[in-house]
PDB file of C-alpha atoms in Angstrom:
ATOM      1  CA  UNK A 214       9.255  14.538  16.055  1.00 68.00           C
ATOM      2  CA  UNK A 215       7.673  11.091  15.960  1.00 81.00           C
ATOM      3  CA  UNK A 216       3.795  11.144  14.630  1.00 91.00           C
ATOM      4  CA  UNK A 217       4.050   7.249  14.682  1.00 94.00           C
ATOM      5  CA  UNK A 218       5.313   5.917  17.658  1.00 95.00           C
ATOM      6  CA  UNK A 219       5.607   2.248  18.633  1.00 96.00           C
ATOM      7  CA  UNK A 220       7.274   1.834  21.821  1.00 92.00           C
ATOM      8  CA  UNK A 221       8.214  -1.591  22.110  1.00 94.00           C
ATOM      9  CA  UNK A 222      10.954  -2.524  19.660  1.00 93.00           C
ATOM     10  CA  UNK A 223      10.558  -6.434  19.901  1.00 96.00           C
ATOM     11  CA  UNK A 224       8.046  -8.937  21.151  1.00 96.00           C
ATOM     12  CA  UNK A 225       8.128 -12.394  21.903  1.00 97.00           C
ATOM     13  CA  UNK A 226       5.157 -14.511  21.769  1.00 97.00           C
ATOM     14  CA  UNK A 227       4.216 -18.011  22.451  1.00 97.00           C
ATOM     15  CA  UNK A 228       3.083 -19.957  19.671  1.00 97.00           C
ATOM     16  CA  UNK A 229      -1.031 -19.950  19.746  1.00 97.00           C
ATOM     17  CA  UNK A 230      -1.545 -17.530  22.091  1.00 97.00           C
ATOM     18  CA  UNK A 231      -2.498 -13.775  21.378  1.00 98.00           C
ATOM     19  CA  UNK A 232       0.193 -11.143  20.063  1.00 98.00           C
ATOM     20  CA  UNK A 233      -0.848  -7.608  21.014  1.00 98.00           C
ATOM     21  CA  UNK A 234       1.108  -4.770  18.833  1.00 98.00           C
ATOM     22  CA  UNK A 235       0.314  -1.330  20.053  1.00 98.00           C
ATOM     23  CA  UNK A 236       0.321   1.978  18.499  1.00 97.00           C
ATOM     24  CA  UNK A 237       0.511   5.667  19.449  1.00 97.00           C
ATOM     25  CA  UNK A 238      -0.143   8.772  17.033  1.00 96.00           C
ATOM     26  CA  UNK A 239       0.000  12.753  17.869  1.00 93.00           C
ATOM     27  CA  UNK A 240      -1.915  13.708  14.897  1.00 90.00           C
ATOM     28  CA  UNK A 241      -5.263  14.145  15.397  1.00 89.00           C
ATOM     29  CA  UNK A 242      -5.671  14.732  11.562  1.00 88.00           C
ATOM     30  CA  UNK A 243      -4.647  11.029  10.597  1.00 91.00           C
ATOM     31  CA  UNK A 244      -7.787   9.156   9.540  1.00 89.00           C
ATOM     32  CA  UNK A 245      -7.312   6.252   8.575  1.00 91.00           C
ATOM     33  CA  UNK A 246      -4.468   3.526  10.208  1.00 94.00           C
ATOM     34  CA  UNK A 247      -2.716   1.030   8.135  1.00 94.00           C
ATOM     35  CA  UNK A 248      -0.357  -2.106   9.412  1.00 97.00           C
ATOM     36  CA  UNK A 249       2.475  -3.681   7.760  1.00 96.00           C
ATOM     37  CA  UNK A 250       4.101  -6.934   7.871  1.00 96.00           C
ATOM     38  CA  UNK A 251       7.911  -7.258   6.810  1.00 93.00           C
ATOM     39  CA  UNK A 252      10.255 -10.231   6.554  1.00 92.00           C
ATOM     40  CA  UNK A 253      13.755 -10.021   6.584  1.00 86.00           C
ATOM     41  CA  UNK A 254      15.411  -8.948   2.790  1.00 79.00           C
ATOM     42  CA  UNK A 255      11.338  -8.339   1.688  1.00 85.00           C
ATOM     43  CA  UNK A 256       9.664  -5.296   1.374  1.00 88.00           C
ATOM     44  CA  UNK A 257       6.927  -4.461   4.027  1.00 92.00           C
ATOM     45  CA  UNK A 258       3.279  -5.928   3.125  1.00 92.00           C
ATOM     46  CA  UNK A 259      -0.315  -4.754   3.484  1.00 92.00           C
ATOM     47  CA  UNK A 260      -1.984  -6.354   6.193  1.00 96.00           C
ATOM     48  CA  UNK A 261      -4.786  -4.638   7.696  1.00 96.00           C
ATOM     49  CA  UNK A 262      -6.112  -1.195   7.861  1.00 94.00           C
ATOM     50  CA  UNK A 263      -8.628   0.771   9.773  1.00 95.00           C
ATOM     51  CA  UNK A 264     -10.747   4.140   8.897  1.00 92.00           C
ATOM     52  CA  UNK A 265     -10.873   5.882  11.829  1.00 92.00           C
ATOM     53  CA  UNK A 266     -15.127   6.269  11.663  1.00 93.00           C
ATOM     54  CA  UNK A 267     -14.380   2.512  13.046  1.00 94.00           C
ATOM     55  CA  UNK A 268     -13.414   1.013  16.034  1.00 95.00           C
ATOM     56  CA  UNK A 269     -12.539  -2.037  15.167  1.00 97.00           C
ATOM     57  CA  UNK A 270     -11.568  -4.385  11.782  1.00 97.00           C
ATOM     58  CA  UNK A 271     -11.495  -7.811  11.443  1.00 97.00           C
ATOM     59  CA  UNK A 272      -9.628 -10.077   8.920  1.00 96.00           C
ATOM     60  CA  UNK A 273      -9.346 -13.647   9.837  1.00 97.00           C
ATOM     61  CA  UNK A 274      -6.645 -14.355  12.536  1.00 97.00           C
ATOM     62  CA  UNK A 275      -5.673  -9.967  12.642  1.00 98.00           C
ATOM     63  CA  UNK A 276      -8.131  -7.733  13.978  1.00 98.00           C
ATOM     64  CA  UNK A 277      -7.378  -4.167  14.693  1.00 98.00           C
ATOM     65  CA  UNK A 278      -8.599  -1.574  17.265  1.00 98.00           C
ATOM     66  CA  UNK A 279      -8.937   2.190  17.186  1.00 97.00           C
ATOM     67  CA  UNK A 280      -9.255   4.231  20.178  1.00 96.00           C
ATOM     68  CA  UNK A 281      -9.655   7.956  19.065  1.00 94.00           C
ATOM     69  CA  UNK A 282      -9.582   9.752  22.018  1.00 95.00           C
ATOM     70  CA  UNK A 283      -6.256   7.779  23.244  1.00 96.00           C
ATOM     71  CA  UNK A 284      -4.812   7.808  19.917  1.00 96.00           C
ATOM     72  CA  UNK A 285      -3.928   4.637  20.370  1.00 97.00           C
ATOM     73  CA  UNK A 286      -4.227   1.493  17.858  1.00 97.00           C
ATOM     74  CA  UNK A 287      -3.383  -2.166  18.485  1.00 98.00           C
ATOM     75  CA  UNK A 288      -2.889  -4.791  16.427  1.00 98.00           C
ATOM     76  CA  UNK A 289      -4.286  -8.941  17.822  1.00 98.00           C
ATOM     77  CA  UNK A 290      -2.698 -11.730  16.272  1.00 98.00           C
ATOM     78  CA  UNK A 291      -4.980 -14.866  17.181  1.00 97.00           C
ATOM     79  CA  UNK A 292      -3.803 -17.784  17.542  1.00 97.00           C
ATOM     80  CA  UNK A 293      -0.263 -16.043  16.769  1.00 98.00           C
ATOM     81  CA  UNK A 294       1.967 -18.858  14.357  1.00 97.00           C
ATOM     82  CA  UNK A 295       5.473 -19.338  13.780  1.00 96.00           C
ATOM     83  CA  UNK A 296       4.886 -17.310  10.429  1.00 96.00           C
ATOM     84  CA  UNK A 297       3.864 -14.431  11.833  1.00 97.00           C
ATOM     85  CA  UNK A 298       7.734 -14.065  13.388  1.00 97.00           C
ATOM     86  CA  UNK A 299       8.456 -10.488  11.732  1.00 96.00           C
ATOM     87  CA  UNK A 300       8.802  -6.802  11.905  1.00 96.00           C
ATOM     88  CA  UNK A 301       5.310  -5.298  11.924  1.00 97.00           C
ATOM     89  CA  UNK A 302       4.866  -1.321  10.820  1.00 96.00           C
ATOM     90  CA  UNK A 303       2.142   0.801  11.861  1.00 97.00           C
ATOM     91  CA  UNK A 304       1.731   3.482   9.722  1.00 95.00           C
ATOM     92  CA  UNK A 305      -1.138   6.456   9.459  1.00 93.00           C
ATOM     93  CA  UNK A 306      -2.354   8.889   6.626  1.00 89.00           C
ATOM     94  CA  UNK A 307      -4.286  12.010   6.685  1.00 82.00           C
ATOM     95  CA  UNK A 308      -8.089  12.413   4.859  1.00 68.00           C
ATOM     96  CA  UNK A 309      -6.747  15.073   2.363  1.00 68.00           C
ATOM     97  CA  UNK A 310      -5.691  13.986  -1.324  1.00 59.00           C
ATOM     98  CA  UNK A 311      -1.965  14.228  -1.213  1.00 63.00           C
ATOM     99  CA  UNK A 312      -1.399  13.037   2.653  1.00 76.00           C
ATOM    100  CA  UNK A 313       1.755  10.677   3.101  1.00 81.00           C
ATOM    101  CA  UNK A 314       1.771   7.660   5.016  1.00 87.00           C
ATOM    102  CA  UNK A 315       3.599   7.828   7.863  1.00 90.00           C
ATOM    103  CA  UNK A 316       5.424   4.978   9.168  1.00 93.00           C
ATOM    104  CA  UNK A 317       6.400   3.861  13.190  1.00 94.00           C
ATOM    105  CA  UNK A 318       9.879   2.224  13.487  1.00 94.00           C
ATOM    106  CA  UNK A 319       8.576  -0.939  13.854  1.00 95.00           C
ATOM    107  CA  UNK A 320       8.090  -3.663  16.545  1.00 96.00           C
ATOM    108  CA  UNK A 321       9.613  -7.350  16.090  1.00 96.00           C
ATOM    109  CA  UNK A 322       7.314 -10.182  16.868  1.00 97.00           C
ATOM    110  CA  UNK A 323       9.365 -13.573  17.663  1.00 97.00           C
ATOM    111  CA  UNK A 324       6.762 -16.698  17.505  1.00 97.00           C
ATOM    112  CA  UNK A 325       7.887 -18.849  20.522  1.00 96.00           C
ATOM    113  CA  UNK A 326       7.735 -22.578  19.940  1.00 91.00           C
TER     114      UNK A 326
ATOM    115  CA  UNK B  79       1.284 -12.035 -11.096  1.00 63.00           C
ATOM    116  CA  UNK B  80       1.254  -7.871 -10.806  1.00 63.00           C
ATOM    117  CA  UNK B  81       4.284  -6.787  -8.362  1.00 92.00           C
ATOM    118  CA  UNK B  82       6.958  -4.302  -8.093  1.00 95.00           C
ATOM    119  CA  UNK B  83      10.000  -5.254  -8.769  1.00 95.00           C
ATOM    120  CA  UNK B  84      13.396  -3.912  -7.262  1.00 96.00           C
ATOM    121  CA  UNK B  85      16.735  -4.016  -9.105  1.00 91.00           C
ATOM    122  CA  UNK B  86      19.441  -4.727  -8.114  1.00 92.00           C
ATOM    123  CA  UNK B  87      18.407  -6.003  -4.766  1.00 93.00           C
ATOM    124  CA  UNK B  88      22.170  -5.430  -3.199  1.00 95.00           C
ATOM    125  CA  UNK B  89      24.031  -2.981  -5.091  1.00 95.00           C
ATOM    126  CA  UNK B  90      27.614  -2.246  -3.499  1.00 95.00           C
ATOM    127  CA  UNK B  91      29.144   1.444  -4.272  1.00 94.00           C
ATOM    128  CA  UNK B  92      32.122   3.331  -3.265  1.00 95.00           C
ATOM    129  CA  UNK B  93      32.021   6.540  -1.356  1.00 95.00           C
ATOM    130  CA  UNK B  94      31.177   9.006  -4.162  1.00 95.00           C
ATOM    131  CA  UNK B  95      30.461   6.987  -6.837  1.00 96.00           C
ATOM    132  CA  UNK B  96      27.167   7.360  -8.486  1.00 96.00           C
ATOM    133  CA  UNK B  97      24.667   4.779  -7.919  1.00 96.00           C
ATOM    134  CA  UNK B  98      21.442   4.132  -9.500  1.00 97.00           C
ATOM    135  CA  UNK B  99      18.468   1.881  -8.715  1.00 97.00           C
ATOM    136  CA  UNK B 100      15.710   1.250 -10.632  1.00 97.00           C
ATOM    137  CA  UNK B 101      11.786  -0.028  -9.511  1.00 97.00           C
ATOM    138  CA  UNK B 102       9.579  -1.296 -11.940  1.00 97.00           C
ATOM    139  CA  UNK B 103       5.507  -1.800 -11.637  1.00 97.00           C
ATOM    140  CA  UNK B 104       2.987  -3.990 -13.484  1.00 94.00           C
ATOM    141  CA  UNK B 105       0.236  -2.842 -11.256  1.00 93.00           C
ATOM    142  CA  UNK B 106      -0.031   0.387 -13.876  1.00 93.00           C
ATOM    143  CA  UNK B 107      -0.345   2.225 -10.500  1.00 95.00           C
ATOM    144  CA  UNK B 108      -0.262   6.562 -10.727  1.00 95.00           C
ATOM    145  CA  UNK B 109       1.914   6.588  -7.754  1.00 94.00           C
ATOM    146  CA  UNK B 110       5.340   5.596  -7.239  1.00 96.00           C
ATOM    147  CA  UNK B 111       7.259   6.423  -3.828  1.00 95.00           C
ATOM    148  CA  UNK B 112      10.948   5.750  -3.058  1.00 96.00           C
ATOM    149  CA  UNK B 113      11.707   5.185   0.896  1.00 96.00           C
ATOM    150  CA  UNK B 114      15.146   5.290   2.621  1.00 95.00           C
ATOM    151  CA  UNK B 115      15.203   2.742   5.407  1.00 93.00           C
ATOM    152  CA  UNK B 116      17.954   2.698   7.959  1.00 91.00           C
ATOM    153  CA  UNK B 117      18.430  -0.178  10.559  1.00 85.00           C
ATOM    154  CA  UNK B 118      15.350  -0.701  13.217  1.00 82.00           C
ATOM    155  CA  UNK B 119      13.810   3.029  12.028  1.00 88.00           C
ATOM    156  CA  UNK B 120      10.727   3.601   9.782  1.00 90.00           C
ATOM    157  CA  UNK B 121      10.709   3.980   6.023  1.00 92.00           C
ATOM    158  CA  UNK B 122      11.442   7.705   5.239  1.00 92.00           C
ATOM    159  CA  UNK B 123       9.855   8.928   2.186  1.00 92.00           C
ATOM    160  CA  UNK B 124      11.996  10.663  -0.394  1.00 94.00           C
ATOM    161  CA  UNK B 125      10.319  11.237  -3.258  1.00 91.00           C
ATOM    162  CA  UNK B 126       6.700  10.766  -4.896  1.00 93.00           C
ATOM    163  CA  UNK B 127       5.252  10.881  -8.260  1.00 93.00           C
ATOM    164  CA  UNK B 128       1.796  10.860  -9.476  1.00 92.00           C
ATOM    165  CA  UNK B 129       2.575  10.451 -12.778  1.00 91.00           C
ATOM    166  CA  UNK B 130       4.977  12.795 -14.018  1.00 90.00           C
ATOM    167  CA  UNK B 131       4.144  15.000 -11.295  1.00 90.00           C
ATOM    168  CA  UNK B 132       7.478  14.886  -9.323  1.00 90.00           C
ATOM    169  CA  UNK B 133       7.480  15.992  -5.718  1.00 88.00           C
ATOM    170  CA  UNK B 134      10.339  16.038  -3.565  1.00 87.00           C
ATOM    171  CA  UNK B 135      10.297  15.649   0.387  1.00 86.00           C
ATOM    172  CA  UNK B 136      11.338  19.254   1.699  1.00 82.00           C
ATOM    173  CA  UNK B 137      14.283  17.145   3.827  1.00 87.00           C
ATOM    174  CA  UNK B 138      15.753  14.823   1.274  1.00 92.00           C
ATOM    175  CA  UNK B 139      19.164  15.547   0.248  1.00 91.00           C
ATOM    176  CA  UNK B 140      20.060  17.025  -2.918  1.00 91.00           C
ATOM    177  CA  UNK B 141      22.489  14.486  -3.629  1.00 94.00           C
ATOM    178  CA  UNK B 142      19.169  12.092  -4.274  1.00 96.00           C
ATOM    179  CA  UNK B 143      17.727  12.539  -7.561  1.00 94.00           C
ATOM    180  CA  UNK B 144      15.000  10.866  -9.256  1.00 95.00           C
ATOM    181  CA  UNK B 145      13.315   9.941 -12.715  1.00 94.00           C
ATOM    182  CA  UNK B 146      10.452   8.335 -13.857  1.00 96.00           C
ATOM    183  CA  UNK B 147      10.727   8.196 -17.635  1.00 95.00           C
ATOM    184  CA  UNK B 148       7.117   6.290 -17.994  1.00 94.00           C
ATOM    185  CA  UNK B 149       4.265   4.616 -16.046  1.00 93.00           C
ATOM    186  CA  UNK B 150       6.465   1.388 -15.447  1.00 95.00           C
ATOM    187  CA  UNK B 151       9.731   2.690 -14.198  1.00 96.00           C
ATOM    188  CA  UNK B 152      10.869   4.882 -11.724  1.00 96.00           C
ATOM    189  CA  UNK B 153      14.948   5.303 -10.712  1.00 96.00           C
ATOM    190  CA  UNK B 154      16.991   6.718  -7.852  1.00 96.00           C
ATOM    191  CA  UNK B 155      20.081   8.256  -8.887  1.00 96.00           C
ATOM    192  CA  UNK B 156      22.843   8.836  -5.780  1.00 96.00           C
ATOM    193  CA  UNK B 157      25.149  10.968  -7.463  1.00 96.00           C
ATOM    194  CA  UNK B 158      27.550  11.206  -4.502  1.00 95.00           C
ATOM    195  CA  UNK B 159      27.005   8.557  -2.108  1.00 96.00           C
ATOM    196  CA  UNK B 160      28.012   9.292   1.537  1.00 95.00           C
ATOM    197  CA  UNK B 161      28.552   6.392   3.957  1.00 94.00           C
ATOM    198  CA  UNK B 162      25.675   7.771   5.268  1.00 94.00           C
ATOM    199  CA  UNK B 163      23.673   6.586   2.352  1.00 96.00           C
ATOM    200  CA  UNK B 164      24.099   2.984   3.433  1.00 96.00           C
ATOM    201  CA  UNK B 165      20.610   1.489   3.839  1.00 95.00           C
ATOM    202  CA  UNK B 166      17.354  -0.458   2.312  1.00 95.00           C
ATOM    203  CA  UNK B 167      15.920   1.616  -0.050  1.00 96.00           C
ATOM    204  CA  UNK B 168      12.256   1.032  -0.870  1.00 96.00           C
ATOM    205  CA  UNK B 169       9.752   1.473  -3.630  1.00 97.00           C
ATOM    206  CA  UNK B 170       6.012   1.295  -3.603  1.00 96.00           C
ATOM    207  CA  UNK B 171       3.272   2.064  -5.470  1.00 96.00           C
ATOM    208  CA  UNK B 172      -0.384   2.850  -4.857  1.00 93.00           C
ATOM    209  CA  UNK B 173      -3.252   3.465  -7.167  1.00 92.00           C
ATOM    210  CA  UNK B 174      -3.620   6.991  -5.461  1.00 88.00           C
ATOM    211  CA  UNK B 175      -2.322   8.993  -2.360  1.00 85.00           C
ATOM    212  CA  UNK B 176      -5.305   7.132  -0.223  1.00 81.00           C
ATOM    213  CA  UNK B 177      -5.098   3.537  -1.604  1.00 85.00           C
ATOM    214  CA  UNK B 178      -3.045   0.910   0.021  1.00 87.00           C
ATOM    215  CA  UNK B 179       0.671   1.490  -1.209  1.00 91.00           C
ATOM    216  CA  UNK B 180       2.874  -1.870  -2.605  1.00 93.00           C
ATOM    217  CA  UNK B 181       6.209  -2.327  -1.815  1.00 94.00           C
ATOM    218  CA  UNK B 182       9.005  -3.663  -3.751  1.00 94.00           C
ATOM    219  CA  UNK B 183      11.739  -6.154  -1.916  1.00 93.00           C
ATOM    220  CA  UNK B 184      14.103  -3.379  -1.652  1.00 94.00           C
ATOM    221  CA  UNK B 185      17.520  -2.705  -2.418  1.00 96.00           C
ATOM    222  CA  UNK B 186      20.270  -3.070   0.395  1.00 95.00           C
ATOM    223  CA  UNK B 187      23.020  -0.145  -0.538  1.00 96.00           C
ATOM    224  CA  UNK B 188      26.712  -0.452   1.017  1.00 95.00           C
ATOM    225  CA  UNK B 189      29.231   1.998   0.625  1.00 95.00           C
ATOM    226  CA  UNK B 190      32.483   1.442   1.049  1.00 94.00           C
TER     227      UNK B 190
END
C-alpha cells in the first residue's frame, strides 16, 4: 500500500511558465515532506523540503505547499527551464528518531521549448 | 568536494552469480542506506546502518546481504542474483535518520 502517491507519471511544461507537481500521503504521522530531483544515470538530489508546522517554503525559483488536512503537497517550478526536464520524487518521513523516508514513484517533468 | 560515490556504476552479472557493489562517503555521515530502484517505481529501502548498527527491511530478500566494514564504505553483496534483481541500486547517506539523505549515482545491475 502506497503512503506516497503521485498520480501523474509525466508532465510536460512550457518553457517559463509554472510546473505544478502534486503530492498525496495517507500517513497522518509523516511530518516533515522532502522533494527530489533526478536526472537520467544520476542519483536523486535534495531539492526542497517542508516541516509540516509550515505551509509553505520558498527557495528561489521552487516553492512548496503543505495542506494538512488534504494531505496533499505540491511542488511550483517558476519560471520552469529546460534544466528542470527530470524525474522529480516526493518523499515523506515520520517525527520519531529512526523513521524512513518514504519515496512516491515519481513524476517526469519535460521542459517544452 | 564531499559526495558519495557508487562503484561500479553498471555492473553486468549472470543469473546466480554473486555480485557485489560497493558505496563510499566523504561526508563522514552515521547513516548509510542502500535502495533498490526498479523502472518508473520509487526507491525501496533495503538496508540501513547507523554506524555499525545494521538493520534490515523486514521485506528484503535474504539473498541481499550487506557490510559496512568502517565509516567510509558500505557494500551490497547479491549472492544469487535472480533476473528479478535487475535494477538501479542506490546509496545515500544522511547525518541522522531526520537530516536530508545524499545519494550516490547508482549502480545499473543486468542479469543475464
Amino acid at each position: 500500500d502506497q503512503q506516497v502517491k503521485q498520480n501523474s507519471p509525466s508532465l510536460s511544461v512550457q518553457e517559463g511558465r509554472i510546473s505544478i507537481l502534486n503530492c498525496d500521503y495517507t500517513n497522518s504521522m509523516f511530518d516533515y515532506f522532502l522533494w527530489y530531483k533526478k536526472y537520467p544515470a544520476e542519483g536523486p538530489t535534495f531539492l526542497i523540503s517542508i516541516s509540516s508546522i509550515k505551509d509553505k517554503n520558498e527557495d528561489g525559483r521552487f516553492t512548496v505547499f503543505l495542506n494538512k488536512s488534504a494531505k496533499h503537497l505540491s511542488l511550483h517550478i517558476v519560471p520552469s527551464q529546460p534544466g528542470d526536464s527530470a524525474v522529480y520524487f516526493c518523499a515523506a518521513q515520520g517525527g520519531n528518531r529512526d523513521d524512513k523516508i518514504i519515496f512516491g514513484k515519481g513524476t517526469r517533468l519535460h521542459i517544452l521549448p | 568536494d564531499a559526495m558519495v560515490i557508487q562503484n561500479p556504476r553498471y555492473q553486468v552479472t549472470q543469473f546466480g552469480k554473486p555480485v557485489t557493489l560497493s558505496c563510499s562517503q566523504t561526508l563522514n555521515h552515521n547513516v548509510m542506506y542502500w535502495y533498490q530502484q526498479k523502472s518508473s517505481q520509487a526507491p525501496k529501502l533495503l538496508f540501513h546502518y547507523y554506524d555499525k548498527d545494521f538493520n534490515n527491511e523486514a521485506d528484503t530478500p535474504d539473498n541481499f546481504q550487506s557490510r559496512r566494514p568502517n565509516t567510509s564504505f558500505c557494500f551490497l553483496d547479491i549472492r544469487s542474483p535472480g533476473l528479478g534483481d535487475a535494477a538501479m541500486y542506490l546509496c545515500a547517506t544522511s547525518f541522522s535518520y531526520t537530516d536530508t539523505q545524499y545519494f550516490g549515482p547508482g549502480t545499473r545491475l543486468t542479469v543475464l
